[in-house]
């Protein structure tokens, strides 16, 4: 832990550890007597297991146990009626293809893998449907309300507008595919004591979920997750495979490690759900929006509902008196989705920001001018002023840097040989959240400050950001500050999701630092020292090796008075090959408007990662299912295309870096999601500008350009 | 465990002797495809004969031909000064394939022997006549975006995934193979097979044979050449369509020309009709366009890959354009 120290303020606390292999990820922990679990998965899409032949597996060398619904290892909550439908090993029902139905534990990973292949299930098959489009068309298929309908002014006002459009947009399933495979090590010991090494975006959430399933006190469970090799949302819940591993450890009385395969990453840990969206826009001849309608359908599973904020942006991003939205979810026979970076807002922004571009084109307006013309002064949805919003300044910076003046409003105008050049722009917006978190600060007479909180760092640079907040407040050099996280025994903090960690935990760091300073000031006063005396001198004079403060922090009434969002704007230049349909993103300028930038290096990295993810969403990523079988077709890194280096040009990252006066003491708003939100629309808009072809189905692959 | 025996040998002769002893033995070279296939349960050889120590890594000019040993790595061939100078088309095609890491271990012989990347072939829960004859073709009415538009059979519409082999087909390479009795030569264009009624067979190498080397005749195609690979991302993706184009110009007339395509058939697809059309003609866009149309005469889509009917001729034209513009 002492190694998690920042050397200077343009560094990462864990940079050296990560690039030298010293950072220890969950799968790297070696426990005495460790055993290895491998999951057996269903090969049908819907039905029931009628028989499960585990004999050959049990007899295979090194096998310790085969656990399934046949031997139901005890999980108190699953023994009761009700609760989730997908109670692993407590149901013989198959909800989707690739569902875990048994776990084989052996003394080596290879032996467990082989034995898992020997488990043979017999099924009673039922008709199924994994095709979202088909479910949507089927009047008998369920459609559940995903969010309350919203209406401001006249419903569907766009239909009577002078200039109007109505278009449909399709986003396929995307799979998070962080480099690190998912899994867990569970070590269940006598007296219901459990230690887990997890890959999680929330150690407290993992602790709580396991406590609920096994009905043991939270204090009995120690969750460790110091380093996470990418999450992007897929580690925001404790998945059935993790419960299965804990069950297995409890059953055999030994620690069990499970690391799932890349193929299982497509079926066991969620995905960005497919979405079908319709946008209706109306405007007058002057280019003022007179109606916005956003209707969306999202995919969900049959055994659990998943909803996200697909239609949020339409309600406030543009000045318009007539707005209505609707969002429904449609169950299909697939695994339940989960938030993926930017989540629903990124899905929604693809449609809305494409449509805005289409409307600008219909009006023969520059899409940037059109956005500026319809930029709202206040949040019409909440009827509140924005706490801070510098989007016009961001437009200006981005336009200059990308060379927007080179863009021609008429599509297909910039041609050089077979390559057509185009420029596109899009806005991203996400709630500037702030939750409740506790941080403990230990200020020591050796001049160091040690901070602790049960938060996570899935890569955004949480430890670095917290260290810099403390550095600024305490004037303690960065190499004397440590920030400990990823441990459920530390003061509680929420899961790392929704771009809220810096705002939430950072505020508690702020409060701890303020409290430590006042404690030192009080000590100084009591010992007749100057109020500005150095804390080391004060502690020494008082014979104190250290002082400790724990603070819980959360937002107050400011949220009642202001609408709080982070904004981003993405400019891209693309080159499209007229003959082969290949699209190259040739230039990117992203501008973040998320209040104070606490940690410039890690904030920039967030924006870089968002742009790369955005290229994937726009051009390459799609999880393909053969609906005849309900099985994924491209469930590996050769066929599921995340962008490679050669797909990514230089990314010019800029920040407004002006404090938000209301959000929190740092004036900093989250920015993990806005780095991605809107990016795919900017690419689609640039492709249109280059070619005159409007692609409304992602990803924009060469076949769609040639169609 | 599915046990297998691992053997290592240092001569081609002993390798062949070990191969014929066991019906279910396979050579192991780079292993970049074979090991995947074993992990996925697609193949389960009882014996793996490691031939990496057999001295077949030569890249040399002998008389009027360039010889490339079967065990030369893809990157060794691609980076060879001799290949870059005399057969740059081959170097380019190799660079377009896989990733740097894979090219470092993958061999020339292994590249030729790699299996299709059709998803149905790899998923043992799906039908596939190539993996398990008689189970049907999953791709025919399924996901066939990556699949063949030429020479497909009712049994299989998979494509051969190699880039290197497309260039070798264009370059009139010969494959020298050996069995216990001696060597024989197979013209490269005849090495791989169409799926026909036996999609389980990818090529015409016999069960007792080993690939020894390639022999590629010298040519005057080192100036105007291009390997154009159209794919879903800029690197590390299989071709939607690729084109190997090379020609020799004399007074702006095409005196020699080679054209082959990848990603369109069960084998690298040589465009003989287009070549014959262009021979003796000027290297003009309209001639390229006509040649591209000729190439598409017997093309057929299966739904998901219909776009290749447009992409393929476009890629031929652009490949020829780029070959022409090379200075």
PDB file of C-alpha atoms in Angstrom, chain B residues 39-294:
ATOM      1  CA  UNK B  39      -9.169 -25.386 -27.128  1.00  0.00           C
ATOM      2  CA  UNK B  40     -12.525 -24.969 -28.824  1.00  0.00           C
ATOM      3  CA  UNK B  41     -12.946 -28.716 -29.202  1.00  0.00           C
ATOM      4  CA  UNK B  42     -12.955 -28.517 -32.988  1.00  0.00           C
ATOM      5  CA  UNK B  43     -10.014 -30.848 -33.321  1.00  0.00           C
ATOM      6  CA  UNK B  44      -8.344 -33.278 -30.930  1.00  0.00           C
ATOM      7  CA  UNK B  45      -5.129 -34.713 -32.385  1.00  0.00           C
ATOM      8  CA  UNK B  46      -3.634 -37.629 -30.473  1.00  0.00           C
ATOM      9  CA  UNK B  47      -0.151 -36.660 -31.505  1.00  0.00           C
ATOM     10  CA  UNK B  48       1.367 -33.260 -32.033  1.00  0.00           C
ATOM     11  CA  UNK B  49       4.594 -33.405 -33.971  1.00  0.00           C
ATOM     12  CA  UNK B  50       6.519 -30.236 -33.285  1.00  0.00           C
ATOM     13  CA  UNK B  51       8.375 -29.394 -36.492  1.00  0.00           C
ATOM     14  CA  UNK B  52       9.704 -26.007 -35.413  1.00  0.00           C
ATOM     15  CA  UNK B  53      13.225 -27.404 -35.240  1.00  0.00           C
ATOM     16  CA  UNK B  54      13.184 -28.781 -38.773  1.00  0.00           C
ATOM     17  CA  UNK B  55      15.520 -26.509 -40.764  1.00  0.00           C
ATOM     18  CA  UNK B  56      13.008 -25.135 -43.245  1.00  0.00           C
ATOM     19  CA  UNK B  57      13.289 -21.427 -42.622  1.00  0.00           C
ATOM     20  CA  UNK B  58      15.275 -20.404 -45.658  1.00  0.00           C
ATOM     21  CA  UNK B  59      14.392 -17.376 -47.776  1.00  0.00           C
ATOM     22  CA  UNK B  60      16.729 -17.397 -50.759  1.00  0.00           C
ATOM     23  CA  UNK B  61      17.065 -16.953 -54.463  1.00  0.00           C
ATOM     24  CA  UNK B  62      18.033 -20.084 -56.343  1.00  0.00           C
ATOM     25  CA  UNK B  63      18.383 -19.521 -60.043  1.00  0.00           C
ATOM     26  CA  UNK B  64      15.289 -17.850 -61.345  1.00  0.00           C
ATOM     27  CA  UNK B  65      13.178 -18.640 -58.309  1.00  0.00           C
ATOM     28  CA  UNK B  66      12.762 -17.561 -54.765  1.00  0.00           C
ATOM     29  CA  UNK B  67      12.569 -20.370 -52.260  1.00  0.00           C
ATOM     30  CA  UNK B  68      10.782 -19.893 -48.959  1.00  0.00           C
ATOM     31  CA  UNK B  69      10.930 -22.655 -46.369  1.00  0.00           C
ATOM     32  CA  UNK B  70       7.661 -23.879 -44.939  1.00  0.00           C
ATOM     33  CA  UNK B  71       8.732 -22.874 -41.439  1.00  0.00           C
ATOM     34  CA  UNK B  72       9.855 -19.333 -42.210  1.00  0.00           C
ATOM     35  CA  UNK B  73       7.779 -17.070 -39.998  1.00  0.00           C
ATOM     36  CA  UNK B  74       5.290 -14.689 -41.562  1.00  0.00           C
ATOM     37  CA  UNK B  75       7.224 -11.723 -40.218  1.00  0.00           C
ATOM     38  CA  UNK B  76      10.591 -13.089 -41.421  1.00  0.00           C
ATOM     39  CA  UNK B  77       9.194 -13.321 -44.938  1.00  0.00           C
ATOM     40  CA  UNK B  78       7.436  -9.957 -44.758  1.00  0.00           C
ATOM     41  CA  UNK B  79      10.570  -8.213 -43.480  1.00  0.00           C
ATOM     42  CA  UNK B  80      13.066 -10.017 -45.718  1.00  0.00           C
ATOM     43  CA  UNK B  81      15.063  -7.609 -47.872  1.00  0.00           C
ATOM     44  CA  UNK B  82      14.990 -10.120 -50.725  1.00  0.00           C
ATOM     45  CA  UNK B  83      11.196 -10.447 -50.611  1.00  0.00           C
ATOM     46  CA  UNK B  84      10.694  -6.705 -50.280  1.00  0.00           C
ATOM     47  CA  UNK B  85      12.834  -6.131 -53.340  1.00  0.00           C
ATOM     48  CA  UNK B  86      11.709  -8.983 -55.589  1.00  0.00           C
ATOM     49  CA  UNK B  87       8.230  -9.884 -54.353  1.00  0.00           C
ATOM     50  CA  UNK B  88       6.916  -6.827 -52.540  1.00  0.00           C
ATOM     51  CA  UNK B  89       3.325  -7.909 -53.163  1.00  0.00           C
ATOM     52  CA  UNK B  90       3.925 -10.901 -50.899  1.00  0.00           C
ATOM     53  CA  UNK B  91       5.452  -8.727 -48.205  1.00  0.00           C
ATOM     54  CA  UNK B  92       2.469  -6.375 -48.299  1.00  0.00           C
ATOM     55  CA  UNK B  93      -0.034  -9.191 -48.131  1.00  0.00           C
ATOM     56  CA  UNK B  94       1.700 -10.667 -45.101  1.00  0.00           C
ATOM     57  CA  UNK B  95       1.789  -7.307 -43.359  1.00  0.00           C
ATOM     58  CA  UNK B  96      -1.973  -7.024 -43.881  1.00  0.00           C
ATOM     59  CA  UNK B  97      -2.586 -10.248 -42.007  1.00  0.00           C
ATOM     60  CA  UNK B  98      -3.149 -10.919 -38.312  1.00  0.00           C
ATOM     61  CA  UNK B  99      -1.163  -8.894 -35.769  1.00  0.00           C
ATOM     62  CA  UNK B 100       2.563  -8.387 -35.249  1.00  0.00           C
ATOM     63  CA  UNK B 101       2.580 -10.944 -32.441  1.00  0.00           C
ATOM     64  CA  UNK B 102       0.834 -13.596 -34.526  1.00  0.00           C
ATOM     65  CA  UNK B 103       3.039 -12.958 -37.555  1.00  0.00           C
ATOM     66  CA  UNK B 104       6.101 -13.517 -35.403  1.00  0.00           C
ATOM     67  CA  UNK B 105       5.154 -17.116 -34.660  1.00  0.00           C
ATOM     68  CA  UNK B 106       2.912 -18.063 -37.576  1.00  0.00           C
ATOM     69  CA  UNK B 107       4.730 -19.890 -40.361  1.00  0.00           C
ATOM     70  CA  UNK B 108       4.303 -19.972 -44.114  1.00  0.00           C
ATOM     71  CA  UNK B 109       3.137 -23.592 -44.055  1.00  0.00           C
ATOM     72  CA  UNK B 110       0.819 -22.942 -41.145  1.00  0.00           C
ATOM     73  CA  UNK B 111      -0.637 -19.928 -42.880  1.00  0.00           C
ATOM     74  CA  UNK B 112      -1.530 -22.164 -45.846  1.00  0.00           C
ATOM     75  CA  UNK B 113      -3.015 -24.824 -43.554  1.00  0.00           C
ATOM     76  CA  UNK B 114      -5.113 -22.492 -41.378  1.00  0.00           C
ATOM     77  CA  UNK B 115      -8.791 -23.305 -41.244  1.00  0.00           C
ATOM     78  CA  UNK B 116     -11.656 -20.998 -42.052  1.00  0.00           C
ATOM     79  CA  UNK B 117     -12.749 -18.444 -39.442  1.00  0.00           C
ATOM     80  CA  UNK B 118     -16.448 -19.158 -40.010  1.00  0.00           C
ATOM     81  CA  UNK B 119     -18.135 -18.858 -36.604  1.00  0.00           C
ATOM     82  CA  UNK B 120     -20.184 -22.010 -37.156  1.00  0.00           C
ATOM     83  CA  UNK B 121     -17.001 -24.004 -37.673  1.00  0.00           C
ATOM     84  CA  UNK B 122     -15.707 -22.922 -34.264  1.00  0.00           C
ATOM     85  CA  UNK B 123     -18.888 -23.369 -32.216  1.00  0.00           C
ATOM     86  CA  UNK B 124     -19.360 -27.087 -31.668  1.00  0.00           C
ATOM     87  CA  UNK B 125     -22.989 -26.492 -30.694  1.00  0.00           C
ATOM     88  CA  UNK B 126     -23.744 -25.243 -34.214  1.00  0.00           C
ATOM     89  CA  UNK B 127     -24.121 -27.162 -37.449  1.00  0.00           C
ATOM     90  CA  UNK B 128     -21.095 -27.205 -39.754  1.00  0.00           C
ATOM     91  CA  UNK B 129     -20.359 -29.560 -42.608  1.00  0.00           C
ATOM     92  CA  UNK B 130     -16.699 -28.666 -42.518  1.00  0.00           C
ATOM     93  CA  UNK B 131     -16.273 -29.586 -38.875  1.00  0.00           C
ATOM     94  CA  UNK B 132     -18.779 -32.393 -38.841  1.00  0.00           C
ATOM     95  CA  UNK B 133     -19.907 -33.504 -42.304  1.00  0.00           C
ATOM     96  CA  UNK B 134     -23.634 -34.046 -42.577  1.00  0.00           C
ATOM     97  CA  UNK B 135     -24.696 -31.565 -39.898  1.00  0.00           C
ATOM     98  CA  UNK B 136     -25.507 -28.815 -42.386  1.00  0.00           C
ATOM     99  CA  UNK B 137     -24.145 -25.360 -43.065  1.00  0.00           C
ATOM    100  CA  UNK B 138     -24.979 -22.899 -40.320  1.00  0.00           C
ATOM    101  CA  UNK B 139     -23.874 -19.924 -42.352  1.00  0.00           C
ATOM    102  CA  UNK B 140     -25.987 -20.592 -45.442  1.00  0.00           C
ATOM    103  CA  UNK B 141     -29.099 -19.103 -43.854  1.00  0.00           C
ATOM    104  CA  UNK B 142     -27.387 -17.595 -40.857  1.00  0.00           C
ATOM    105  CA  UNK B 143     -24.654 -15.065 -40.339  1.00  0.00           C
ATOM    106  CA  UNK B 144     -22.872 -15.023 -43.675  1.00  0.00           C
ATOM    107  CA  UNK B 145     -21.554 -11.504 -43.927  1.00  0.00           C
ATOM    108  CA  UNK B 146     -17.968 -12.769 -44.126  1.00  0.00           C
ATOM    109  CA  UNK B 147     -18.701 -15.606 -46.516  1.00  0.00           C
ATOM    110  CA  UNK B 148     -18.048 -16.708 -50.085  1.00  0.00           C
ATOM    111  CA  UNK B 149     -19.487 -15.194 -53.221  1.00  0.00           C
ATOM    112  CA  UNK B 150     -17.547 -17.439 -55.594  1.00  0.00           C
ATOM    113  CA  UNK B 151     -17.478 -21.197 -55.926  1.00  0.00           C
ATOM    114  CA  UNK B 152     -19.595 -21.885 -52.840  1.00  0.00           C
ATOM    115  CA  UNK B 153     -21.263 -25.253 -52.578  1.00  0.00           C
ATOM    116  CA  UNK B 154     -24.541 -26.247 -50.993  1.00  0.00           C
ATOM    117  CA  UNK B 155     -22.500 -27.817 -48.239  1.00  0.00           C
ATOM    118  CA  UNK B 156     -20.263 -24.913 -47.293  1.00  0.00           C
ATOM    119  CA  UNK B 157     -19.904 -21.210 -47.992  1.00  0.00           C
ATOM    120  CA  UNK B 158     -16.829 -20.587 -45.848  1.00  0.00           C
ATOM    121  CA  UNK B 159     -13.851 -18.595 -47.068  1.00  0.00           C
ATOM    122  CA  UNK B 160     -10.143 -19.203 -46.706  1.00  0.00           C
ATOM    123  CA  UNK B 161      -8.903 -16.480 -44.367  1.00  0.00           C
ATOM    124  CA  UNK B 162      -5.310 -16.016 -45.525  1.00  0.00           C
ATOM    125  CA  UNK B 163      -3.858 -12.848 -47.039  1.00  0.00           C
ATOM    126  CA  UNK B 164      -0.501 -14.410 -47.859  1.00  0.00           C
ATOM    127  CA  UNK B 165      -2.122 -17.104 -49.971  1.00  0.00           C
ATOM    128  CA  UNK B 166      -3.877 -14.512 -52.122  1.00  0.00           C
ATOM    129  CA  UNK B 167      -0.537 -12.997 -53.084  1.00  0.00           C
ATOM    130  CA  UNK B 168       1.040 -16.426 -53.633  1.00  0.00           C
ATOM    131  CA  UNK B 169      -1.808 -17.393 -55.949  1.00  0.00           C
ATOM    132  CA  UNK B 170      -1.232 -14.220 -57.923  1.00  0.00           C
ATOM    133  CA  UNK B 171       2.512 -14.808 -58.065  1.00  0.00           C
ATOM    134  CA  UNK B 172       2.233 -18.284 -59.613  1.00  0.00           C
ATOM    135  CA  UNK B 173       3.946 -19.874 -56.660  1.00  0.00           C
ATOM    136  CA  UNK B 174       4.472 -23.618 -56.464  1.00  0.00           C
ATOM    137  CA  UNK B 175       4.214 -25.664 -53.305  1.00  0.00           C
ATOM    138  CA  UNK B 176       6.841 -28.342 -52.824  1.00  0.00           C
ATOM    139  CA  UNK B 177       5.472 -31.137 -50.672  1.00  0.00           C
ATOM    140  CA  UNK B 178       7.083 -34.394 -49.651  1.00  0.00           C
ATOM    141  CA  UNK B 179       6.122 -37.819 -48.442  1.00  0.00           C
ATOM    142  CA  UNK B 180       8.326 -40.761 -47.578  1.00  0.00           C
ATOM    143  CA  UNK B 181       8.867 -41.540 -51.253  1.00  0.00           C
ATOM    144  CA  UNK B 182       9.884 -38.098 -52.407  1.00  0.00           C
ATOM    145  CA  UNK B 183       8.777 -34.662 -53.413  1.00  0.00           C
ATOM    146  CA  UNK B 184       6.095 -33.329 -55.734  1.00  0.00           C
ATOM    147  CA  UNK B 185       5.078 -29.840 -56.773  1.00  0.00           C
ATOM    148  CA  UNK B 186       1.573 -28.401 -56.614  1.00  0.00           C
ATOM    149  CA  UNK B 187       0.785 -25.115 -58.382  1.00  0.00           C
ATOM    150  CA  UNK B 188      -0.361 -22.759 -55.641  1.00  0.00           C
ATOM    151  CA  UNK B 189      -3.685 -22.091 -57.334  1.00  0.00           C
ATOM    152  CA  UNK B 190      -4.423 -25.813 -57.065  1.00  0.00           C
ATOM    153  CA  UNK B 191      -3.268 -26.237 -53.496  1.00  0.00           C
ATOM    154  CA  UNK B 192      -6.528 -25.172 -51.877  1.00  0.00           C
ATOM    155  CA  UNK B 193      -9.859 -26.701 -52.871  1.00  0.00           C
ATOM    156  CA  UNK B 194     -13.379 -25.551 -53.361  1.00  0.00           C
ATOM    157  CA  UNK B 195     -15.754 -26.948 -50.776  1.00  0.00           C
ATOM    158  CA  UNK B 196     -17.834 -29.046 -53.166  1.00  0.00           C
ATOM    159  CA  UNK B 197     -19.172 -32.186 -51.506  1.00  0.00           C
ATOM    160  CA  UNK B 198     -16.175 -32.459 -49.200  1.00  0.00           C
ATOM    161  CA  UNK B 199     -15.994 -29.205 -47.263  1.00  0.00           C
ATOM    162  CA  UNK B 200     -13.994 -30.977 -44.565  1.00  0.00           C
ATOM    163  CA  UNK B 201     -11.050 -30.896 -46.986  1.00  0.00           C
ATOM    164  CA  UNK B 202      -9.437 -27.493 -47.295  1.00  0.00           C
ATOM    165  CA  UNK B 203      -6.636 -28.448 -49.654  1.00  0.00           C
ATOM    166  CA  UNK B 204      -5.017 -31.148 -51.737  1.00  0.00           C
ATOM    167  CA  UNK B 205      -2.197 -32.007 -49.384  1.00  0.00           C
ATOM    168  CA  UNK B 206      -2.307 -35.763 -48.805  1.00  0.00           C
ATOM    169  CA  UNK B 207      -2.408 -37.320 -45.381  1.00  0.00           C
ATOM    170  CA  UNK B 208       1.191 -38.537 -45.669  1.00  0.00           C
ATOM    171  CA  UNK B 209       2.615 -35.289 -46.989  1.00  0.00           C
ATOM    172  CA  UNK B 210       4.427 -32.340 -45.501  1.00  0.00           C
ATOM    173  CA  UNK B 211       4.858 -28.875 -46.983  1.00  0.00           C
ATOM    174  CA  UNK B 212       8.578 -28.310 -47.565  1.00  0.00           C
ATOM    175  CA  UNK B 213       8.860 -24.969 -49.313  1.00  0.00           C
ATOM    176  CA  UNK B 214       7.436 -22.512 -51.768  1.00  0.00           C
ATOM    177  CA  UNK B 215       9.070 -21.748 -55.067  1.00  0.00           C
ATOM    178  CA  UNK B 216       8.125 -18.454 -56.631  1.00  0.00           C
ATOM    179  CA  UNK B 217       9.326 -17.521 -60.105  1.00  0.00           C
ATOM    180  CA  UNK B 218      10.972 -14.137 -60.539  1.00  0.00           C
ATOM    181  CA  UNK B 219       8.840 -11.536 -62.251  1.00  0.00           C
ATOM    182  CA  UNK B 220       8.714  -7.884 -63.222  1.00  0.00           C
ATOM    183  CA  UNK B 221       5.904  -7.091 -60.878  1.00  0.00           C
ATOM    184  CA  UNK B 222       7.852  -5.241 -58.215  1.00  0.00           C
ATOM    185  CA  UNK B 223       6.924  -1.764 -59.407  1.00  0.00           C
ATOM    186  CA  UNK B 224       3.199  -1.663 -60.016  1.00  0.00           C
ATOM    187  CA  UNK B 225       1.628  -3.746 -57.300  1.00  0.00           C
ATOM    188  CA  UNK B 226      -0.779  -3.390 -54.401  1.00  0.00           C
ATOM    189  CA  UNK B 227      -2.424  -5.559 -51.806  1.00  0.00           C
ATOM    190  CA  UNK B 228      -5.675  -3.894 -50.796  1.00  0.00           C
ATOM    191  CA  UNK B 229      -7.505  -5.379 -47.857  1.00  0.00           C
ATOM    192  CA  UNK B 230     -10.922  -4.019 -46.961  1.00  0.00           C
ATOM    193  CA  UNK B 231     -11.929  -4.868 -43.419  1.00  0.00           C
ATOM    194  CA  UNK B 232     -14.064  -3.734 -40.519  1.00  0.00           C
ATOM    195  CA  UNK B 233     -11.170  -2.156 -38.641  1.00  0.00           C
ATOM    196  CA  UNK B 234      -7.761  -0.943 -39.694  1.00  0.00           C
ATOM    197  CA  UNK B 235      -5.790  -3.884 -38.344  1.00  0.00           C
ATOM    198  CA  UNK B 236      -6.337  -7.358 -36.890  1.00  0.00           C
ATOM    199  CA  UNK B 237      -9.482  -8.189 -38.805  1.00  0.00           C
ATOM    200  CA  UNK B 238     -10.137 -10.693 -41.563  1.00  0.00           C
ATOM    201  CA  UNK B 239     -10.791  -9.376 -45.035  1.00  0.00           C
ATOM    202  CA  UNK B 240     -14.274  -8.559 -46.200  1.00  0.00           C
ATOM    203  CA  UNK B 241     -12.612  -8.539 -49.593  1.00  0.00           C
ATOM    204  CA  UNK B 242      -8.940  -8.259 -50.472  1.00  0.00           C
ATOM    205  CA  UNK B 243      -7.236  -7.865 -53.807  1.00  0.00           C
ATOM    206  CA  UNK B 244      -3.690  -8.656 -54.853  1.00  0.00           C
ATOM    207  CA  UNK B 245      -2.931  -6.677 -57.991  1.00  0.00           C
ATOM    208  CA  UNK B 246       0.354  -6.432 -59.864  1.00  0.00           C
ATOM    209  CA  UNK B 247       1.224  -5.657 -63.430  1.00  0.00           C
ATOM    210  CA  UNK B 248       4.083  -4.826 -65.722  1.00  0.00           C
ATOM    211  CA  UNK B 249       3.745  -1.761 -67.913  1.00  0.00           C
ATOM    212  CA  UNK B 250       5.459  -1.165 -71.211  1.00  0.00           C
ATOM    213  CA  UNK B 251       4.576   2.056 -73.032  1.00  0.00           C
ATOM    214  CA  UNK B 252       1.533   2.257 -70.758  1.00  0.00           C
ATOM    215  CA  UNK B 253       0.427  -1.169 -72.054  1.00  0.00           C
ATOM    216  CA  UNK B 254      -0.026  -3.984 -69.613  1.00  0.00           C
ATOM    217  CA  UNK B 255       2.349  -6.775 -70.599  1.00  0.00           C
ATOM    218  CA  UNK B 256       1.955  -9.010 -67.572  1.00  0.00           C
ATOM    219  CA  UNK B 257      -0.755  -8.919 -64.941  1.00  0.00           C
ATOM    220  CA  UNK B 258      -1.773 -10.829 -61.849  1.00  0.00           C
ATOM    221  CA  UNK B 259      -5.030 -10.433 -60.006  1.00  0.00           C
ATOM    222  CA  UNK B 260      -6.343 -12.482 -57.120  1.00  0.00           C
ATOM    223  CA  UNK B 261      -8.930 -11.958 -54.431  1.00  0.00           C
ATOM    224  CA  UNK B 262      -9.301 -13.031 -50.833  1.00  0.00           C
ATOM    225  CA  UNK B 263     -12.346 -13.210 -48.594  1.00  0.00           C
ATOM    226  CA  UNK B 264     -14.550 -14.325 -51.463  1.00  0.00           C
ATOM    227  CA  UNK B 265     -14.118 -18.078 -51.829  1.00  0.00           C
ATOM    228  CA  UNK B 266     -13.106 -21.310 -50.151  1.00  0.00           C
ATOM    229  CA  UNK B 267      -9.690 -20.740 -51.715  1.00  0.00           C
ATOM    230  CA  UNK B 268      -7.689 -17.743 -52.900  1.00  0.00           C
ATOM    231  CA  UNK B 269      -9.497 -16.619 -56.036  1.00  0.00           C
ATOM    232  CA  UNK B 270      -7.412 -15.949 -59.125  1.00  0.00           C
ATOM    233  CA  UNK B 271      -9.093 -13.598 -61.619  1.00  0.00           C
ATOM    234  CA  UNK B 272      -7.960 -15.174 -64.873  1.00  0.00           C
ATOM    235  CA  UNK B 273     -10.650 -13.661 -67.088  1.00  0.00           C
ATOM    236  CA  UNK B 274      -9.828 -10.173 -65.832  1.00  0.00           C
ATOM    237  CA  UNK B 275      -6.129 -10.783 -66.351  1.00  0.00           C
ATOM    238  CA  UNK B 276      -6.691 -11.989 -69.916  1.00  0.00           C
ATOM    239  CA  UNK B 277      -8.841  -8.967 -70.630  1.00  0.00           C
ATOM    240  CA  UNK B 278      -6.250  -6.492 -69.365  1.00  0.00           C
ATOM    241  CA  UNK B 279      -3.243  -8.095 -70.993  1.00  0.00           C
ATOM    242  CA  UNK B 280      -2.092  -5.882 -73.856  1.00  0.00           C
ATOM    243  CA  UNK B 281      -4.456  -3.093 -72.885  1.00  0.00           C
ATOM    244  CA  UNK B 282      -3.746   0.323 -71.437  1.00  0.00           C
ATOM    245  CA  UNK B 283      -3.876   0.807 -67.688  1.00  0.00           C
ATOM    246  CA  UNK B 284      -6.919   3.065 -67.723  1.00  0.00           C
ATOM    247  CA  UNK B 285      -9.774   3.379 -65.278  1.00  0.00           C
ATOM    248  CA  UNK B 286     -12.310   2.239 -67.852  1.00  0.00           C
ATOM    249  CA  UNK B 287     -10.286  -0.889 -68.570  1.00  0.00           C
ATOM    250  CA  UNK B 288      -9.980  -1.557 -64.839  1.00  0.00           C
ATOM    251  CA  UNK B 289     -13.723  -1.183 -64.475  1.00  0.00           C
ATOM    252  CA  UNK B 290     -14.412  -3.604 -67.278  1.00  0.00           C
ATOM    253  CA  UNK B 291     -11.931  -6.099 -65.853  1.00  0.00           C
ATOM    254  CA  UNK B 292     -13.642  -5.829 -62.470  1.00  0.00           C
ATOM    255  CA  UNK B 293     -17.033  -6.571 -64.031  1.00  0.00           C
ATOM    256  CA  UNK B 294     -15.591  -9.616 -65.811  1.00  0.00           C
TER     257      UNK B 294
END
